[in-house]
Short mmCIF file of C-alpha atoms in Angstrom, two decimals:
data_model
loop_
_atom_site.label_atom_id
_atom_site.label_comp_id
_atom_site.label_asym_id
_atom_site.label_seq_id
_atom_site.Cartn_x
_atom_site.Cartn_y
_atom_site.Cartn_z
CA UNK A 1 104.37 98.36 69.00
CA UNK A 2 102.33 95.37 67.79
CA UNK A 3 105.54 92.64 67.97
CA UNK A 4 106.30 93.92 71.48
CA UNK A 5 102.24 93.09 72.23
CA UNK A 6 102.97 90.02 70.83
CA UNK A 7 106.37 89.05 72.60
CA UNK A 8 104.60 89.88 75.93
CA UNK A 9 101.36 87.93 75.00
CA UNK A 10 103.75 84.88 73.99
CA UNK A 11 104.77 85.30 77.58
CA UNK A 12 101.61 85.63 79.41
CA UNK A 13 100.69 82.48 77.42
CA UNK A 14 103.33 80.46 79.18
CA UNK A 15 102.50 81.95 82.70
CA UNK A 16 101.04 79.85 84.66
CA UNK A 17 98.24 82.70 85.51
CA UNK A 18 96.19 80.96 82.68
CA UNK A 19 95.91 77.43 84.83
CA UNK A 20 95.70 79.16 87.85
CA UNK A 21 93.06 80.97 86.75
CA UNK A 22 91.16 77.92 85.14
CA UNK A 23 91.09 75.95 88.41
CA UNK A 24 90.13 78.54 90.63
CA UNK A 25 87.06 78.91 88.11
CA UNK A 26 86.40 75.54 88.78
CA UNK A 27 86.21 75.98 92.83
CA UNK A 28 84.70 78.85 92.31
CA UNK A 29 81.51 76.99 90.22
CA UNK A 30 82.16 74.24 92.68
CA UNK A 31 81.76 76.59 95.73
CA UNK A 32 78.84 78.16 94.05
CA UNK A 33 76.78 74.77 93.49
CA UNK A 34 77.47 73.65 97.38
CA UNK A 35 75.99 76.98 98.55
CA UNK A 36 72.82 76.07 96.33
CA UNK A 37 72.75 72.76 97.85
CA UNK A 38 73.21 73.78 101.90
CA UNK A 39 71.17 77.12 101.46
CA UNK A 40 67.51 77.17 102.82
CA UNK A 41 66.00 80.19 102.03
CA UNK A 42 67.24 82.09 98.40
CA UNK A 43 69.53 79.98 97.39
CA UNK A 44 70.14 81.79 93.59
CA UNK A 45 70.47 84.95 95.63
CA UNK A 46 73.34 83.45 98.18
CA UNK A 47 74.75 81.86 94.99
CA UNK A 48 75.12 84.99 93.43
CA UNK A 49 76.51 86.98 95.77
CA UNK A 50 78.88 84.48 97.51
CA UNK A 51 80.18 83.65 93.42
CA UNK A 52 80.46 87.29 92.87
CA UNK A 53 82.31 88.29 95.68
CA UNK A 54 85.01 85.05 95.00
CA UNK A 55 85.48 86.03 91.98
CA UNK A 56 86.34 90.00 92.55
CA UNK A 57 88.63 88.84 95.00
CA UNK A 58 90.38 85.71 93.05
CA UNK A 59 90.78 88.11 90.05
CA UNK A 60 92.30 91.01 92.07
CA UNK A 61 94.86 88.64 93.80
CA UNK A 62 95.74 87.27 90.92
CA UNK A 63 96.22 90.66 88.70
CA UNK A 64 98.47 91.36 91.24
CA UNK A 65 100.98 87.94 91.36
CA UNK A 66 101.26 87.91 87.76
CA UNK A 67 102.19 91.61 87.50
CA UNK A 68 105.00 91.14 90.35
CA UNK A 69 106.28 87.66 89.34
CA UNK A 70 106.01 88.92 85.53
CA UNK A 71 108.04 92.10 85.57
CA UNK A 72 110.85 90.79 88.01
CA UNK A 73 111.28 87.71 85.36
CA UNK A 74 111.82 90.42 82.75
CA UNK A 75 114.23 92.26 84.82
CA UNK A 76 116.32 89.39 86.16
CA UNK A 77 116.48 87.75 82.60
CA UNK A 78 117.05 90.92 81.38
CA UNK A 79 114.25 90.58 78.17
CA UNK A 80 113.95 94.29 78.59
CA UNK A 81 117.48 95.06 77.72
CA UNK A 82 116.69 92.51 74.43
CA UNK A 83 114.58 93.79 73.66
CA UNK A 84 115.17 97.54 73.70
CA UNK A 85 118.65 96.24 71.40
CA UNK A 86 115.82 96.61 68.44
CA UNK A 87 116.36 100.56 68.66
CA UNK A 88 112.70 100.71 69.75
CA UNK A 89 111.55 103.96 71.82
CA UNK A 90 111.24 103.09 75.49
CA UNK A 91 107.79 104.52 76.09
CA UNK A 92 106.32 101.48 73.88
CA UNK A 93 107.77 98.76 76.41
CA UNK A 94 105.20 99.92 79.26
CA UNK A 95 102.04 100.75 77.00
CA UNK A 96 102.63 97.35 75.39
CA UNK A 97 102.73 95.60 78.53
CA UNK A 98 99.37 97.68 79.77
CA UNK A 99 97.63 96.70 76.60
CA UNK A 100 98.52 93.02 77.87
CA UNK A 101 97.09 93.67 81.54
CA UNK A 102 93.90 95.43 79.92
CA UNK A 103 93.09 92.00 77.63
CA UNK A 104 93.17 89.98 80.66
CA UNK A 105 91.35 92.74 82.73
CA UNK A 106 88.89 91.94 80.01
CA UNK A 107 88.95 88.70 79.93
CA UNK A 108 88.44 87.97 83.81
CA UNK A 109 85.69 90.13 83.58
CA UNK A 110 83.79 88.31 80.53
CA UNK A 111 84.87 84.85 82.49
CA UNK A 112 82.92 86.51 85.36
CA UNK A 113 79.85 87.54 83.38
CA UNK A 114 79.66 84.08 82.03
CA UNK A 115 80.12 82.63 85.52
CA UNK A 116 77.64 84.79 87.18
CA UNK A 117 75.26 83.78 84.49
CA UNK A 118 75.30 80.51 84.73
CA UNK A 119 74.11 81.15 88.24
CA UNK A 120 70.96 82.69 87.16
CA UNK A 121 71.95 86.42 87.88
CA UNK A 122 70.29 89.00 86.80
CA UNK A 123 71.39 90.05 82.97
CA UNK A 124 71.83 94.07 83.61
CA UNK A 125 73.60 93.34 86.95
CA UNK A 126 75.55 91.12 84.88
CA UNK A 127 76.89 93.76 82.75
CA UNK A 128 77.08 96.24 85.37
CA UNK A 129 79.17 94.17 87.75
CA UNK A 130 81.60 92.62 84.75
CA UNK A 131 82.09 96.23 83.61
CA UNK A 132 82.85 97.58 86.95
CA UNK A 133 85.56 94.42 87.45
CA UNK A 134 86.95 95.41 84.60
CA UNK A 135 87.90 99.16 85.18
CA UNK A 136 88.86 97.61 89.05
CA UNK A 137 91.42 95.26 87.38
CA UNK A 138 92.57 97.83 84.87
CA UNK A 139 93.44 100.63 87.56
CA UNK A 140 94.47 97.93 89.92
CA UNK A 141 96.87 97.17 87.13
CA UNK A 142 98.17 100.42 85.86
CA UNK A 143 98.80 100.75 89.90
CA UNK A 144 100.75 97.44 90.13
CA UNK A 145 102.80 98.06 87.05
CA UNK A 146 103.81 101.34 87.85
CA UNK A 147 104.83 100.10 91.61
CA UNK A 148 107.23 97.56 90.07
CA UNK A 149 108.63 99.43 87.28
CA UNK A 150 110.31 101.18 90.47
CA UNK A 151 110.99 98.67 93.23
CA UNK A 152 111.46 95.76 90.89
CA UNK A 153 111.41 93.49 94.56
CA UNK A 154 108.40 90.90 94.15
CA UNK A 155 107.19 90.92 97.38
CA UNK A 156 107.53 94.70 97.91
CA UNK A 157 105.58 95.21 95.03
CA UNK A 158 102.61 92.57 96.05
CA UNK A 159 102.62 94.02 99.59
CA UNK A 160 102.39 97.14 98.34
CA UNK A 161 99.38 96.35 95.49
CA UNK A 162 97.35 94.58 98.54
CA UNK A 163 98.03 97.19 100.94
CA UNK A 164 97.05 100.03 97.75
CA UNK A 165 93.92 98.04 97.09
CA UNK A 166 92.68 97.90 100.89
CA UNK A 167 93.14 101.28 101.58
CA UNK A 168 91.04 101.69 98.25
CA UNK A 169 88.32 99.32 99.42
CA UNK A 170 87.90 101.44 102.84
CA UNK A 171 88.02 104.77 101.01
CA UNK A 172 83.75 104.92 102.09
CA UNK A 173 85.20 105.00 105.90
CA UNK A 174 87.73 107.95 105.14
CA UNK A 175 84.92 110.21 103.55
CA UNK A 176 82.99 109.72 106.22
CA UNK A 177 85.90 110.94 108.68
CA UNK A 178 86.30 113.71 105.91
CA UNK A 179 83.18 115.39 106.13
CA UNK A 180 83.32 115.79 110.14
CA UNK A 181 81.60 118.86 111.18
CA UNK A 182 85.09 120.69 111.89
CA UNK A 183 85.24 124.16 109.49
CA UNK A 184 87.74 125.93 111.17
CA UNK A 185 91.03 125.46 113.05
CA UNK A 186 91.45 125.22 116.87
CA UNK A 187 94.31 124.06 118.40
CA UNK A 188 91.61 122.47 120.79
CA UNK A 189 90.74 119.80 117.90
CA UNK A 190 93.99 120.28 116.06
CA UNK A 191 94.20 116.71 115.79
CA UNK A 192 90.84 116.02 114.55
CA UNK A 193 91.12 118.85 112.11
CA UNK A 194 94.41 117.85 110.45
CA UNK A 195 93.09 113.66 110.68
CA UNK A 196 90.01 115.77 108.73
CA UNK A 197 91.73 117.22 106.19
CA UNK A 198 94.34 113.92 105.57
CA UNK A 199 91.23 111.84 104.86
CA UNK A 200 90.16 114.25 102.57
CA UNK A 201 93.54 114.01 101.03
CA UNK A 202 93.45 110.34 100.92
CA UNK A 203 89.97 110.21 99.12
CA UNK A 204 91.28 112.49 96.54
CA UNK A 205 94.46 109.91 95.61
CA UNK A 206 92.53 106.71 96.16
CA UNK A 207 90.03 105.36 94.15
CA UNK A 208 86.75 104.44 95.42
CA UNK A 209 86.59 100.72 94.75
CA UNK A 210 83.84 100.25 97.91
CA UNK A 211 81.82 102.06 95.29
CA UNK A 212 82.20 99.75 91.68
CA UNK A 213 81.87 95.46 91.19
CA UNK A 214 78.95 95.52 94.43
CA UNK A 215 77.17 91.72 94.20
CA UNK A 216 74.04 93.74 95.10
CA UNK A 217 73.85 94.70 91.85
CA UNK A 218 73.31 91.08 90.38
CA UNK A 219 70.11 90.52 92.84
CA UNK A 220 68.45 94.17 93.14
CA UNK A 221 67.28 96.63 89.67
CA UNK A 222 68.09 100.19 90.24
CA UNK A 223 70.81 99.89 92.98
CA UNK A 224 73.07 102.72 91.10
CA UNK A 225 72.09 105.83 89.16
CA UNK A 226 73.36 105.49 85.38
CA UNK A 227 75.31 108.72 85.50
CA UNK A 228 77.10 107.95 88.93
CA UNK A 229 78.15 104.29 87.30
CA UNK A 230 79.65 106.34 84.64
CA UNK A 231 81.53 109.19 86.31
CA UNK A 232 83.01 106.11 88.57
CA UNK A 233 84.13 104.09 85.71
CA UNK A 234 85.63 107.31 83.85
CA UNK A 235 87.53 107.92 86.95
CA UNK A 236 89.09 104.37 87.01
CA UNK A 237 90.08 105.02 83.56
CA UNK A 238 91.81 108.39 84.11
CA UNK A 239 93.48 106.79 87.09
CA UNK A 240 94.70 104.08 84.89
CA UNK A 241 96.08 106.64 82.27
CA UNK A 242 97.81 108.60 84.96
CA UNK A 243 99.52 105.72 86.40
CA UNK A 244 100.90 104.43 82.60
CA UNK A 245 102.27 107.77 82.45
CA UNK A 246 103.37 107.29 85.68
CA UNK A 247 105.17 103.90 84.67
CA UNK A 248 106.21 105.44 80.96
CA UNK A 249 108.16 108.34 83.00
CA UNK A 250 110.35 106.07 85.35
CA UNK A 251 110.74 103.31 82.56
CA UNK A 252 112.70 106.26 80.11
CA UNK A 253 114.84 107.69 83.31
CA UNK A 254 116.01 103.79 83.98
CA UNK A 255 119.63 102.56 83.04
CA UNK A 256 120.05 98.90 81.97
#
């Protein structure tokens, strides 16, 4: 297990997701400092949040390229096939390459508590927020992976993620269509009672990213109960898991 972590780091290493990453830090700092300068009133608080939110989104889009352009590389130059000719069992291949996608779901989450810092946020929204980015990137990942250990198409598999990750996003808006007052069935409201019951559906596959890595936690104390933070990062982790398996499953049924 620990040379195939290896092998894959080597390869993350010559991504270019590492420079990518470094200069849109830099705009990102850059941005940050000319939204001190125009601001007139609170201009650590605009700061904050405007920093905050480019950073959720710059990490998410990039999770998501490097996972697509990553996995098609290994399939068209075939470094799966060399390297399951070391009479390894398959299931390692995928958990190694999640253990990959959860360091750097780590590390854009520490670059983003460092970041936020720097702009004078406050310390426990600090650790709140870089926590929730974290378990974000991770089940974003495990999602991603998963999507192109089947379709192995690059663009399919980005389109896919993005679409995945806005539906996620808007998952407030289908609870709220869930929990219309419409108990029982009438073919009346047919339609609203079967839209009903889909939302419901939909809120019980997605997860609730409008809920985690909120910028209003780096200005405001006491924005989110301690237990809910927890149950919501415990269910990004269990999503995760269920994906890998997800991933693990297809990856042994695959022919190369």
């Amino acid at each position: 297990m620990i040379p195939i972590i290896k092998y894959f780091w080597l390869h993350t290493k010559k991504s270019s997701l590492l420079h990518i990453s470094l200069l849109s830090l830099i705009l990102i700092a850059v941005v940050g400092i000319f939204i001190v300068k125009i601001a007139i009133l609170e201009e650590i608080e605009t700061s904050v949040v405007f920093t905050g939110t480019l950073l959720r989104n710059v990490f998410i889009v990039l999770m998501i390229v490097f996972i697509s352009n990553t996995i098609n590389q290994l399939y068209e130059h075939r470094q799966f096939e060399f390297i399951l000719t070391k009479a390894i069992p398959r299931i390692y291949i995928p958990i190694a390459f999640f253990t990959i996608l959860a360091l750097l779901a780590l590390k854009f989450a520490l670059l983003s508590g460092i970041i936020l810092y720097c702009f004078k946020a406050r310390l426990h929204g600090i650790v709140l927020y870089s926590v929730s980015l974290f378990g974000e990137l991770l089940a974003l990942a495990s999602f991603t992976m998963a999507v192109a250990l089947i379709l192995k198409r690059n663009l399919l598999i980005t389109l896919t993620a993005i679409g995945f990750y806005s539906l996620s996003r808007l998952a407030g808006f289908l609870v709220m269509i869930g929990k219309n007052d419409i108990n029982s069935f009438s073919f009346e409201r047919a339609h609203e009672w079967i839209l009903q019951r889909l939302m419901n559906l939909f809120t019980l596959i997605f997860p609730r990213f409008d809920l985690v890595t909120q910028t209003e936690w780096l200005i405001y104390t006491n924005i989110i109960e301690t237990m809910l933070f927890a149950k919501l990062m415990i269910s990004l982790i269990l999503f995760s898991l269920l994906l890998l398996a997800v991933g693990c499953h297809d990856f042994k049924k695959q022919e190369f």
